[in-house]
PDB file of C-alpha atoms and ligand atoms in Angstrom:
ATOM      1  CA  MET A  70       3.056 -37.569  -2.538  1.00 46.00           C
ATOM      2  CA  SER A  71       1.500 -34.027  -1.532  1.00 62.00           C
ATOM      3  CA  ILE A  72      -1.888 -33.206  -2.528  1.00 86.00           C
ATOM      4  CA  LYS A  73      -1.250 -30.541  -5.719  1.00 96.00           C
ATOM      5  CA  THR A  74      -2.178 -27.076  -4.948  1.00 97.00           C
ATOM      6  CA  ILE A  75      -4.047 -24.182  -6.745  1.00 98.00           C
ATOM      7  CA  ILE A  76      -3.338 -20.967  -5.947  1.00 98.00           C
ATOM      8  CA  TYR A  77      -6.836 -19.012  -6.951  1.00 98.00           C
ATOM      9  CA  ILE A  78      -6.251 -14.987  -6.961  1.00 98.00           C
ATOM     10  CA  ALA A  79      -9.802 -13.620  -6.554  1.00 98.00           C
ATOM     11  CA  GLY A  80     -11.444 -10.343  -6.691  1.00 95.00           C
ATOM     12  CA  GLU A  81     -11.819  -7.549  -8.700  1.00 94.00           C
ATOM     13  CA  GLY A  82      -9.441  -6.482 -11.718  1.00 92.00           C
ATOM     14  CA  HIS A  83      -6.990  -3.959 -11.869  1.00 92.00           C
ATOM     15  CA  SER A  84      -5.348  -4.681  -8.737  1.00 94.00           C
ATOM     16  CA  GLY A  85      -1.956  -6.121  -9.589  1.00 94.00           C
ATOM     17  CA  SER A  86      -3.372  -9.753  -9.661  1.00 96.00           C
ATOM     18  CA  THR A  87      -0.775 -10.363 -12.859  1.00 96.00           C
ATOM     19  CA  LEU A  88       2.184  -9.256 -10.735  1.00 96.00           C
ATOM     20  CA  LEU A  89       1.038 -11.271  -7.762  1.00 97.00           C
ATOM     21  CA  ASP A  90       0.694 -14.031 -10.335  1.00 97.00           C
ATOM     22  CA  ILE A  91       3.950 -13.717 -11.836  1.00 97.00           C
ATOM     23  CA  ILE A  92       6.149 -13.396  -8.216  1.00 97.00           C
ATOM     24  CA  LEU A  93       4.176 -16.171  -6.789  1.00 97.00           C
ATOM     25  CA  GLY A  94       4.773 -18.314 -10.072  1.00 96.00           C
ATOM     26  CA  SER A  95       8.883 -17.746  -9.935  1.00 96.00           C
ATOM     27  CA  ARG A  96       8.944 -20.597  -7.261  1.00 95.00           C
ATOM     28  CA  GLU A  97      10.351 -23.594  -8.761  1.00 92.00           C
ATOM     29  CA  LYS A  98       7.371 -25.840  -8.554  1.00 95.00           C
ATOM     30  CA  SER A  99       4.725 -23.562  -9.231  1.00 97.00           C
ATOM     31  CA  PHE A 100       3.602 -22.519 -12.813  1.00 98.00           C
ATOM     32  CA  SER A 101       1.817 -18.784 -13.504  1.00 98.00           C
ATOM     33  CA  ALA A 102      -0.950 -19.699 -15.638  1.00 98.00           C
ATOM     34  CA  GLY A 103      -2.019 -16.116 -15.592  1.00 97.00           C
ATOM     35  CA  GLU A 104      -5.868 -15.597 -16.179  1.00 97.00           C
ATOM     36  CA  LEU A 105      -7.130 -19.468 -17.216  1.00 97.00           C
ATOM     37  CA  VAL A 106     -10.453 -19.017 -17.588  1.00 96.00           C
ATOM     38  CA  PHE A 107      -9.788 -17.173 -20.924  1.00 95.00           C
ATOM     39  CA  LEU A 108      -7.793 -20.381 -21.793  1.00 97.00           C
ATOM     40  CA  ALA A 109     -10.446 -21.654 -23.999  1.00 96.00           C
ATOM     41  CA  GLU A 110     -12.049 -18.161 -26.064  1.00 94.00           C
ATOM     42  CA  LYS A 111      -9.283 -15.870 -25.958  1.00 93.00           C
ATOM     43  CA  GLY A 112      -6.085 -18.398 -25.623  1.00 95.00           C
ATOM     44  CA  ILE A 113      -7.649 -21.131 -28.143  1.00 97.00           C
ATOM     45  CA  ILE A 114     -10.706 -19.998 -30.579  1.00 94.00           C
ATOM     46  CA  ASN A 115      -9.352 -16.575 -30.699  1.00 94.00           C
ATOM     47  CA  GLY A 116      -5.354 -17.649 -30.974  1.00 95.00           C
ATOM     48  CA  GLU A 117      -4.322 -14.549 -28.420  1.00 93.00           C
ATOM     49  CA  TYR A 118      -0.765 -14.298 -27.105  1.00 94.00           C
ATOM     50  CA  CYS A 119       0.875 -15.912 -24.132  1.00 96.00           C
ATOM     51  CA  ALA A 120       3.599 -14.349 -22.250  1.00 95.00           C
ATOM     52  CA  CYS A 121       6.426 -16.134 -24.197  1.00 96.00           C
ATOM     53  CA  GLY A 122       5.655 -14.098 -27.076  1.00 94.00           C
ATOM     54  CA  THR A 123       4.136 -16.845 -29.496  1.00 96.00           C
ATOM     55  CA  VAL A 124      -0.094 -16.865 -30.258  1.00 96.00           C
ATOM     56  CA  VAL A 125      -0.936 -19.571 -27.126  1.00 97.00           C
ATOM     57  CA  PRO A 126      -1.862 -22.664 -29.865  1.00 97.00           C
ATOM     58  CA  ASP A 127       1.759 -22.027 -30.925  1.00 98.00           C
ATOM     59  CA  CYS A 128       3.357 -21.672 -27.412  1.00 98.00           C
ATOM     60  CA  PRO A 129       5.467 -24.748 -26.852  1.00 98.00           C
ATOM     61  CA  VAL A 130       3.803 -25.243 -23.302  1.00 98.00           C
ATOM     62  CA  TRP A 131       0.255 -24.655 -23.715  1.00 98.00           C
ATOM     63  CA  SER A 132       0.174 -26.222 -27.384  1.00 98.00           C
ATOM     64  CA  GLU A 133       1.190 -29.837 -25.390  1.00 98.00           C
ATOM     65  CA  ILE A 134      -1.456 -28.789 -22.795  1.00 98.00           C
ATOM     66  CA  ILE A 135      -4.238 -28.409 -25.503  1.00 98.00           C
ATOM     67  CA  GLU A 136      -3.016 -31.221 -27.363  1.00 98.00           C
ATOM     68  CA  GLU A 137      -3.385 -33.338 -24.499  1.00 98.00           C
ATOM     69  CA  TRP A 138      -6.441 -32.008 -22.926  1.00 98.00           C
ATOM     70  CA  ASN A 139      -8.451 -32.201 -26.423  1.00 97.00           C
ATOM     71  CA  GLU A 140      -8.006 -35.838 -26.400  1.00 97.00           C
ATOM     72  CA  THR A 141      -9.627 -36.190 -22.627  1.00 95.00           C
ATOM     73  CA  ARG A 142     -12.342 -33.712 -23.134  1.00 97.00           C
ATOM     74  CA  ILE A 143     -15.654 -34.519 -22.870  1.00 97.00           C
ATOM     75  CA  LEU A 144     -17.255 -31.684 -24.097  1.00 96.00           C
ATOM     76  CA  ASP A 145     -16.639 -29.530 -27.330  1.00 96.00           C
ATOM     77  CA  LEU A 146     -14.827 -26.660 -27.083  1.00 96.00           C
ATOM     78  CA  ASP A 147     -17.436 -24.174 -27.773  1.00 94.00           C
ATOM     79  CA  SER A 148     -19.729 -26.060 -25.238  1.00 94.00           C
ATOM     80  CA  TYR A 149     -17.099 -25.424 -22.355  1.00 96.00           C
ATOM     81  CA  SER A 150     -16.776 -22.269 -22.954  1.00 95.00           C
ATOM     82  CA  ARG A 151     -20.810 -21.349 -23.321  1.00 93.00           C
ATOM     83  CA  ILE A 152     -20.968 -22.692 -19.601  1.00 92.00           C
ATOM     84  CA  GLN A 153     -17.850 -20.960 -18.677  1.00 92.00           C
ATOM     85  CA  LYS A 154     -18.823 -17.556 -19.461  1.00 91.00           C
ATOM     86  CA  LYS A 155     -22.582 -18.147 -18.140  1.00 90.00           C
ATOM     87  CA  LEU A 156     -20.864 -18.784 -14.770  1.00 89.00           C
ATOM     88  CA  LEU A 157     -19.002 -16.062 -15.307  1.00 87.00           C
ATOM     89  CA  SER A 158     -20.853 -13.496 -16.646  1.00 88.00           C
ATOM     90  CA  LYS A 159     -21.940 -10.060 -14.912  1.00 81.00           C
ATOM     91  CA  LYS A 160     -25.621 -11.077 -15.069  1.00 81.00           C
ATOM     92  CA  LYS A 161     -25.389 -14.376 -13.232  1.00 82.00           C
ATOM     93  CA  LEU A 162     -22.559 -13.210 -10.915  1.00 80.00           C
ATOM     94  CA  PHE A 163     -24.953 -14.428  -8.049  1.00 86.00           C
ATOM     95  CA  GLN A 164     -26.087 -17.409  -9.232  1.00 89.00           C
ATOM     96  CA  ALA A 165     -23.037 -19.400  -9.533  1.00 88.00           C
ATOM     97  CA  ASN A 166     -23.528 -21.850  -6.648  1.00 87.00           C
ATOM     98  CA  LYS A 167     -27.619 -22.132  -8.439  1.00 88.00           C
ATOM     99  CA  ILE A 168     -26.023 -23.081 -11.564  1.00 87.00           C
ATOM    100  CA  LEU A 169     -23.211 -25.386 -10.275  1.00 87.00           C
ATOM    101  CA  LYS A 170     -26.149 -27.226  -8.036  1.00 84.00           C
ATOM    102  CA  LYS A 171     -28.499 -28.078 -10.500  1.00 78.00           C
ATOM    103  CA  GLN A 172     -25.763 -30.404 -11.659  1.00 69.00           C
ATOM    104  CA  PRO A 173     -27.109 -31.266 -15.097  1.00 86.00           C
ATOM    105  CA  GLU A 174     -24.997 -33.329 -17.315  1.00 91.00           C
ATOM    106  CA  GLU A 175     -23.062 -31.201 -18.966  1.00 91.00           C
ATOM    107  CA  ILE A 176     -22.443 -28.785 -16.233  1.00 93.00           C
ATOM    108  CA  LYS A 177     -20.856 -32.496 -14.582  1.00 94.00           C
ATOM    109  CA  ASN A 178     -18.627 -32.887 -17.873  1.00 96.00           C
ATOM    110  CA  PHE A 179     -17.604 -29.108 -17.547  1.00 96.00           C
ATOM    111  CA  LEU A 180     -16.749 -30.133 -14.078  1.00 96.00           C
ATOM    112  CA  ARG A 181     -14.465 -33.147 -15.430  1.00 96.00           C
ATOM    113  CA  ASP A 182     -13.112 -30.782 -18.352  1.00 98.00           C
ATOM    114  CA  THR A 183     -12.257 -28.425 -15.767  1.00 98.00           C
ATOM    115  CA  GLU A 184     -10.122 -31.115 -13.692  1.00 97.00           C
ATOM    116  CA  ASN A 185      -8.659 -32.768 -16.635  1.00 97.00           C
ATOM    117  CA  LEU A 186      -7.561 -29.448 -17.650  1.00 98.00           C
ATOM    118  CA  TYR A 187      -5.834 -28.568 -14.533  1.00 98.00           C
ATOM    119  CA  ASP A 188      -4.224 -32.151 -13.970  1.00 97.00           C
ATOM    120  CA  THR A 189      -2.905 -31.678 -17.898  1.00 98.00           C
ATOM    121  CA  ILE A 190      -1.429 -28.581 -16.582  1.00 98.00           C
ATOM    122  CA  PHE A 191       0.310 -30.159 -13.274  1.00 98.00           C
ATOM    123  CA  LYS A 192       1.728 -32.871 -15.481  1.00 97.00           C
ATOM    124  CA  VAL A 193       3.338 -30.619 -18.968  1.00 98.00           C
ATOM    125  CA  THR A 194       4.679 -28.164 -16.520  1.00 98.00           C
ATOM    126  CA  ASN A 195       5.940 -30.895 -14.045  1.00 97.00           C
ATOM    127  CA  SER A 196       4.419 -28.464 -10.913  1.00 97.00           C
ATOM    128  CA  ASP A 197       2.396 -29.143  -7.829  1.00 97.00           C
ATOM    129  CA  CYS A 198       1.441 -25.829  -7.677  1.00 98.00           C
ATOM    130  CA  ILE A 199      -0.987 -23.588 -10.309  1.00 98.00           C
ATOM    131  CA  ILE A 200      -1.491 -20.008  -9.669  1.00 98.00           C
ATOM    132  CA  ASP A 201      -4.465 -18.763 -11.568  1.00 98.00           C
ATOM    133  CA  SER A 202      -5.572 -15.072 -11.324  1.00 98.00           C
ATOM    134  CA  SER A 203      -8.367 -15.796 -13.142  1.00 97.00           C
ATOM    135  CA  LYS A 204     -10.389 -13.323 -10.580  1.00 96.00           C
ATOM    136  CA  GLY A 205     -13.974 -14.093 -11.380  1.00 94.00           C
ATOM    137  CA  PRO A 206     -15.769 -15.040  -7.784  1.00 95.00           C
ATOM    138  CA  ALA A 207     -17.647 -17.898  -9.778  1.00 94.00           C
ATOM    139  CA  MET A 208     -14.566 -20.097 -10.103  1.00 95.00           C
ATOM    140  CA  ILE A 209     -14.543 -20.502  -6.414  1.00 96.00           C
ATOM    141  CA  PRO A 210     -17.492 -22.542  -6.218  1.00 95.00           C
ATOM    142  CA  VAL A 211     -16.108 -24.619  -9.357  1.00 96.00           C
ATOM    143  CA  LEU A 212     -12.404 -25.362  -8.008  1.00 96.00           C
ATOM    144  CA  ARG A 213     -14.314 -26.466  -4.269  1.00 94.00           C
ATOM    145  CA  LYS A 214     -15.864 -29.604  -6.221  1.00 93.00           C
ATOM    146  CA  LEU A 215     -12.547 -30.684  -7.869  1.00 94.00           C
ATOM    147  CA  GLY A 216      -9.774 -32.648  -5.787  1.00 90.00           C
ATOM    148  CA  TYR A 217      -7.023 -29.979  -5.158  1.00 96.00           C
ATOM    149  CA  ASN A 218      -5.923 -28.106  -2.661  1.00 96.00           C
ATOM    150  CA  VAL A 219      -7.341 -24.426  -2.972  1.00 97.00           C
ATOM    151  CA  LYS A 220      -5.775 -21.884  -1.443  1.00 98.00           C
ATOM    152  CA  VAL A 221      -8.076 -18.018  -2.215  1.00 98.00           C
ATOM    153  CA  ILE A 222      -6.258 -14.753  -2.067  1.00 98.00           C
ATOM    154  CA  HIS A 223      -8.899 -12.565  -2.008  1.00 98.00           C
ATOM    155  CA  LEU A 224      -6.923  -9.326  -3.656  1.00 98.00           C
ATOM    156  CA  THR A 225      -8.122  -5.837  -2.741  1.00 97.00           C
ATOM    157  CA  ARG A 226      -7.266  -2.683  -4.045  1.00 96.00           C
ATOM    158  CA  ARG A 227      -8.238   0.863  -2.924  1.00 95.00           C
ATOM    159  CA  PHE A 228     -10.877   1.638  -4.464  1.00 96.00           C
ATOM    160  CA  GLY A 229      -9.570   4.935  -6.196  1.00 96.00           C
ATOM    161  CA  ASP A 230      -7.291   3.114  -7.619  1.00 95.00           C
ATOM    162  CA  VAL A 231      -8.885   1.106  -9.091  1.00 95.00           C
ATOM    163  CA  LEU A 232     -11.680   3.232 -10.821  1.00 96.00           C
ATOM    164  CA  ASN A 233      -8.555   5.213 -11.668  1.00 95.00           C
ATOM    165  CA  SER A 234      -7.271   2.327 -13.378  1.00 93.00           C
ATOM    166  CA  TYR A 235     -10.439   1.596 -15.048  1.00 94.00           C
ATOM    167  CA  LYS A 236     -10.635   4.694 -16.855  1.00 95.00           C
ATOM    168  CA  VAL A 237      -7.692   4.231 -18.734  1.00 90.00           C
ATOM    169  CA  HIS A 238      -8.112   4.333 -22.959  1.00 91.00           C
ATOM    170  CA  LEU A 239      -5.666   1.755 -24.515  1.00 89.00           C
ATOM    171  CA  LYS A 240      -5.527   1.325 -28.403  1.00 90.00           C
ATOM    172  CA  LYS A 241      -5.190  -2.521 -29.421  1.00 89.00           C
ATOM    173  CA  ASP A 242      -1.917  -3.726 -29.366  1.00 87.00           C
ATOM    174  CA  PRO A 243      -1.842  -7.551 -29.533  1.00 82.00           C
ATOM    175  CA  GLU A 244       1.811  -8.132 -28.952  1.00 82.00           C
ATOM    176  CA  LYS A 245       1.750  -5.822 -26.197  1.00 79.00           C
ATOM    177  CA  GLY A 246      -1.035  -8.260 -24.522  1.00 74.00           C
ATOM    178  CA  VAL A 247      -3.834  -5.388 -25.812  1.00 82.00           C
ATOM    179  CA  GLU A 248      -6.482  -7.565 -27.671  1.00 80.00           C
ATOM    180  CA  HIS A 249      -8.745  -4.556 -28.168  1.00 84.00           C
ATOM    181  CA  GLU A 250      -9.279  -1.146 -27.584  1.00 91.00           C
ATOM    182  CA  ILE A 251      -9.476  -0.678 -24.224  1.00 88.00           C
ATOM    183  CA  LYS A 252     -12.349   2.178 -22.938  1.00 93.00           C
ATOM    184  CA  PRO A 253     -12.901   4.147 -19.825  1.00 94.00           C
ATOM    185  CA  LEU A 254     -15.720   2.508 -17.818  1.00 94.00           C
ATOM    186  CA  ASN A 255     -18.349   4.212 -16.452  1.00 95.00           C
ATOM    187  CA  THR A 256     -17.774   4.818 -12.456  1.00 97.00           C
ATOM    188  CA  PHE A 257     -20.781   3.206 -11.328  1.00 96.00           C
ATOM    189  CA  TYR A 258     -20.144   0.046 -13.537  1.00 94.00           C
ATOM    190  CA  VAL A 259     -17.099   0.198 -11.593  1.00 96.00           C
ATOM    191  CA  LEU A 260     -18.237   0.578  -8.251  1.00 96.00           C
ATOM    192  CA  PHE A 261     -20.760  -1.971  -8.593  1.00 94.00           C
ATOM    193  CA  SER A 262     -18.759  -4.859  -9.970  1.00 93.00           C
ATOM    194  CA  TRP A 263     -15.493  -3.918  -7.306  1.00 94.00           C
ATOM    195  CA  PHE A 264     -18.442  -4.118  -4.763  1.00 94.00           C
ATOM    196  CA  SER A 265     -20.036  -7.189  -6.042  1.00 94.00           C
ATOM    197  CA  LYS A 266     -17.007  -9.556  -6.745  1.00 95.00           C
ATOM    198  CA  ASN A 267     -15.393  -8.360  -3.322  1.00 95.00           C
ATOM    199  CA  LEU A 268     -18.836  -9.748  -1.351  1.00 96.00           C
ATOM    200  CA  LEU A 269     -18.755 -12.692  -3.436  1.00 95.00           C
ATOM    201  CA  THR A 270     -15.276 -13.609  -3.218  1.00 97.00           C
ATOM    202  CA  ARG A 271     -15.602 -13.553   0.437  1.00 96.00           C
ATOM    203  CA  PHE A 272     -18.839 -15.142   0.403  1.00 95.00           C
ATOM    204  CA  TYR A 273     -17.786 -18.185  -1.501  1.00 96.00           C
ATOM    205  CA  SER A 274     -14.468 -18.853   0.139  1.00 97.00           C
ATOM    206  CA  ARG A 275     -16.216 -20.372   3.095  1.00 95.00           C
ATOM    207  CA  GLY A 276     -14.883 -23.313   4.411  1.00 93.00           C
ATOM    208  CA  LEU A 277     -11.985 -22.816   2.003  1.00 96.00           C
ATOM    209  CA  GLU A 278      -8.073 -21.410   3.063  1.00 97.00           C
ATOM    210  CA  TYR A 279      -8.469 -18.368   2.730  1.00 98.00           C
ATOM    211  CA  ARG A 280      -6.296 -15.086   3.151  1.00 97.00           C
ATOM    212  CA  ARG A 281      -7.488 -11.282   2.228  1.00 97.00           C
ATOM    213  CA  LEU A 282      -4.219  -9.559   0.677  1.00 98.00           C
ATOM    214  CA  ARG A 283      -4.149  -5.792  -0.255  1.00 97.00           C
ATOM    215  CA  TYR A 284      -2.447  -4.975  -3.278  1.00 97.00           C
ATOM    216  CA  GLU A 285      -0.450  -1.430  -0.710  1.00 96.00           C
ATOM    217  CA  ASP A 286       0.517  -4.614   1.699  1.00 96.00           C
ATOM    218  CA  TYR A 287       2.021  -6.690  -0.633  1.00 95.00           C
ATOM    219  CA  ILE A 288       3.961  -4.342  -2.211  1.00 96.00           C
ATOM    220  CA  SER A 289       4.902  -2.637   0.705  1.00 96.00           C
ATOM    221  CA  ASP A 290       6.654  -5.761   1.928  1.00 96.00           C
ATOM    222  CA  LEU A 291       6.892  -8.328  -0.726  1.00 97.00           C
ATOM    223  CA  LYS A 292       8.790 -10.832   1.178  1.00 97.00           C
ATOM    224  CA  GLY A 293       6.791 -11.149   4.192  1.00 97.00           C
ATOM    225  CA  SER A 294       3.598 -11.517   1.999  1.00 97.00           C
ATOM    226  CA  ILE A 295       4.302 -13.374  -0.215  1.00 97.00           C
ATOM    227  CA  GLN A 296       6.457 -15.762   2.772  1.00 96.00           C
ATOM    228  CA  GLU A 297       2.955 -15.606   4.185  1.00 96.00           C
ATOM    229  CA  ILE A 298       0.900 -17.648   1.140  1.00 96.00           C
ATOM    230  CA  ILE A 299       3.847 -19.871   0.121  1.00 95.00           C
ATOM    231  CA  ASN A 300       6.852 -21.745   0.976  1.00 93.00           C
ATOM    232  CA  VAL A 301       9.899 -20.603  -1.050  1.00 94.00           C
ATOM    233  CA  ASP A 302      13.622 -21.512  -1.443  1.00 92.00           C
ATOM    234  CA  ALA A 303      16.053 -19.045  -0.887  1.00 95.00           C
ATOM    235  CA  ALA A 304      17.009 -18.245  -4.509  1.00 94.00           C
ATOM    236  CA  VAL A 305      13.114 -16.476  -4.399  1.00 96.00           C
ATOM    237  CA  ILE A 306      13.894 -14.993  -1.107  1.00 97.00           C
ATOM    238  CA  GLU A 307      16.928 -12.981  -2.627  1.00 97.00           C
ATOM    239  CA  LYS A 308      14.649 -11.895  -5.402  1.00 96.00           C
ATOM    240  CA  LEU A 309      11.924 -10.861  -3.172  1.00 97.00           C
ATOM    241  CA  LYS A 310      14.239  -8.175  -0.904  1.00 97.00           C
ATOM    242  CA  ASN A 311      15.577  -7.309  -4.027  1.00 97.00           C
ATOM    243  CA  ARG A 312      12.443  -6.979  -5.864  1.00 97.00           C
ATOM    244  CA  GLY A 313      13.395  -9.077  -8.896  1.00 94.00           C
ATOM    245  CA  PRO A 314      14.079  -9.537 -11.666  1.00 97.00           C
ATOM    246  CA  PHE A 315      11.016 -11.760 -12.141  1.00 97.00           C
ATOM    247  CA  HIS A 316      10.145 -13.341 -15.746  1.00 96.00           C
ATOM    248  CA  PRO A 317       6.466 -14.064 -16.200  1.00 94.00           C
ATOM    249  CA  GLY A 318       7.130 -17.492 -18.672  1.00 95.00           C
ATOM    250  CA  HIS A 319       3.958 -18.633 -20.337  1.00 97.00           C
ATOM    251  CA  MET A 320       0.992 -16.436 -18.998  1.00 96.00           C
ATOM    252  CA  VAL A 321      -2.404 -17.291 -21.072  1.00 95.00           C
ATOM    253  CA  ALA A 322      -4.152 -14.024 -20.323  1.00 88.00           C
ATOM    254  CA  GLY A 323      -4.036 -10.916 -17.799  1.00 88.00           C
ATOM    255  CA  SER A 324      -2.715  -7.116 -17.760  1.00 88.00           C
ATOM    256  CA  ARG A 325       0.059  -6.059 -20.196  1.00 88.00           C
ATOM    257  CA  ILE A 326       2.440  -6.175 -17.683  1.00 92.00           C
ATOM    258  CA  ARG A 327       2.836 -10.190 -18.835  1.00 93.00           C
ATOM    259  CA  MET A 328       4.372  -9.113 -21.723  1.00 93.00           C
ATOM    260  CA  LYS A 329       7.652  -7.987 -20.335  1.00 94.00           C
ATOM    261  CA  LYS A 330      10.451  -9.805 -20.424  1.00 93.00           C
ATOM    262  CA  GLU A 331      11.998  -8.825 -17.133  1.00 95.00           C
ATOM    263  CA  ILE A 332      10.073  -7.314 -14.103  1.00 96.00           C
ATOM    264  CA  THR A 333      11.043  -5.325 -11.168  1.00 96.00           C
ATOM    265  CA  VAL A 334       8.768  -4.235  -8.604  1.00 96.00           C
ATOM    266  CA  ALA A 335       8.111  -0.513  -7.364  1.00 94.00           C
ATOM    267  CA  ARG A 336       8.904  -0.163  -3.522  1.00 94.00           C
ATOM    268  CA  LYS A 337       5.523   2.098  -3.337  1.00 92.00           C
ATOM    269  CA  PRO A 338       1.847   1.165  -4.812  1.00 91.00           C
ATOM    270  CA  VAL A 339       1.854   2.467  -8.168  1.00 88.00           C
ATOM    271  CA  ASP A 340      -0.381   5.197  -9.951  1.00 84.00           C
ATOM    272  CA  THR A 341      -2.145   6.461  -6.855  1.00 89.00           C
ATOM    273  CA  SER A 342      -2.881  10.131  -8.170  1.00 88.00           C
ATOM    274  CA  TYR A 343      -6.126   9.372  -9.316  1.00 92.00           C
ATOM    275  CA  LYS A 344      -5.212  11.434 -12.206  1.00 93.00           C
ATOM    276  CA  ARG A 345      -7.701  10.437 -14.728  1.00 95.00           C
ATOM    277  CA  LEU A 346     -10.370  10.757 -12.181  1.00 96.00           C
ATOM    278  CA  ASN A 347     -12.858  14.037 -12.089  1.00 96.00           C
ATOM    279  CA  SER A 348     -13.810  15.880  -9.172  1.00 96.00           C
ATOM    280  CA  PHE A 349     -17.122  13.780  -8.834  1.00 97.00           C
ATOM    281  CA  ASP A 350     -15.121  10.281  -8.956  1.00 97.00           C
ATOM    282  CA  ARG A 351     -12.808  11.782  -6.524  1.00 96.00           C
ATOM    283  CA  LEU A 352     -14.966  12.500  -4.396  1.00 96.00           C
ATOM    284  CA  LEU A 353     -16.648   9.436  -4.028  1.00 96.00           C
ATOM    285  CA  ALA A 354     -13.343   7.336  -4.056  1.00 96.00           C
ATOM    286  CA  ARG A 355     -12.194   9.463  -0.894  1.00 95.00           C
ATOM    287  CA  SER A 356     -15.370   8.343   0.852  1.00 96.00           C
ATOM    288  CA  ILE A 357     -15.266   4.985  -0.118  1.00 95.00           C
ATOM    289  CA  ASP A 358     -11.673   4.423   0.454  1.00 94.00           C
ATOM    290  CA  ALA A 359     -11.900   6.276   4.299  1.00 94.00           C
ATOM    291  CA  PHE A 360     -13.409   2.798   5.142  1.00 91.00           C
ATOM    292  CA  TYR A 361     -10.620   0.517   3.355  1.00 88.00           C
TER     293      TYR A 361
HETATM  294 ZN1  LIG B 603       4.017 -19.054 -23.943  1.00 84.77          ZN
END
């Protein structure tokens, strides 16, 4: 039996990761999980929406996974979620290895529970590959400690477009995948986050199967880029050629495009006009992107 694979999409948010997750999940034996790090907190505790349109605890797929996971999990859900938050918090972004190395009993249990969760997903969804677009670099050292074949896809996007995307203002609309009001972020906050997440993704991936993928490249050459990541059958190749239709399935969290029933991929990168940026932001973005 072939070893099971986790394709972990890492890097900064607003870089087209949800779309990439959906496309990679269109292969028959792949399961597109979305941002799996949010299963415990957003999915189970807060009861937020799955891409299928029902809340996660009522989703036919996730309810079965959660039920089995509850039976095997060592830590209670709050403790599990607390460790996960600590690992992924912005303040401790550079300390993930240190936290894991200490390996007190609680961390060992956390790792075992995380492996149990992936095992349960593989079993319930009958897949040999899970696509996890959690993005947080701190999950890479966690995945490294589990018994799977891990492929890290380091997804990057021009800083100016990431910044422009973070400047959006969205009102709360849970059914459309916006669980809380989204306010525009400070430019330097985005710059620090973009820089450190990209740096850490590269750093944590040493020794693992790693591929850097630019959002701009995968949109322009959809078929070629996806085939370099994963073997797909003729039906998927046809879809890649036609740029769709792709169907989100049961993603647990991610950008609001996961709530669409059907997706066709644009022929060019979208939202590249910097329309939400002021003149200082534009100058900063152009200077950084000159080196991209
Ligand atoms: Zn669902």
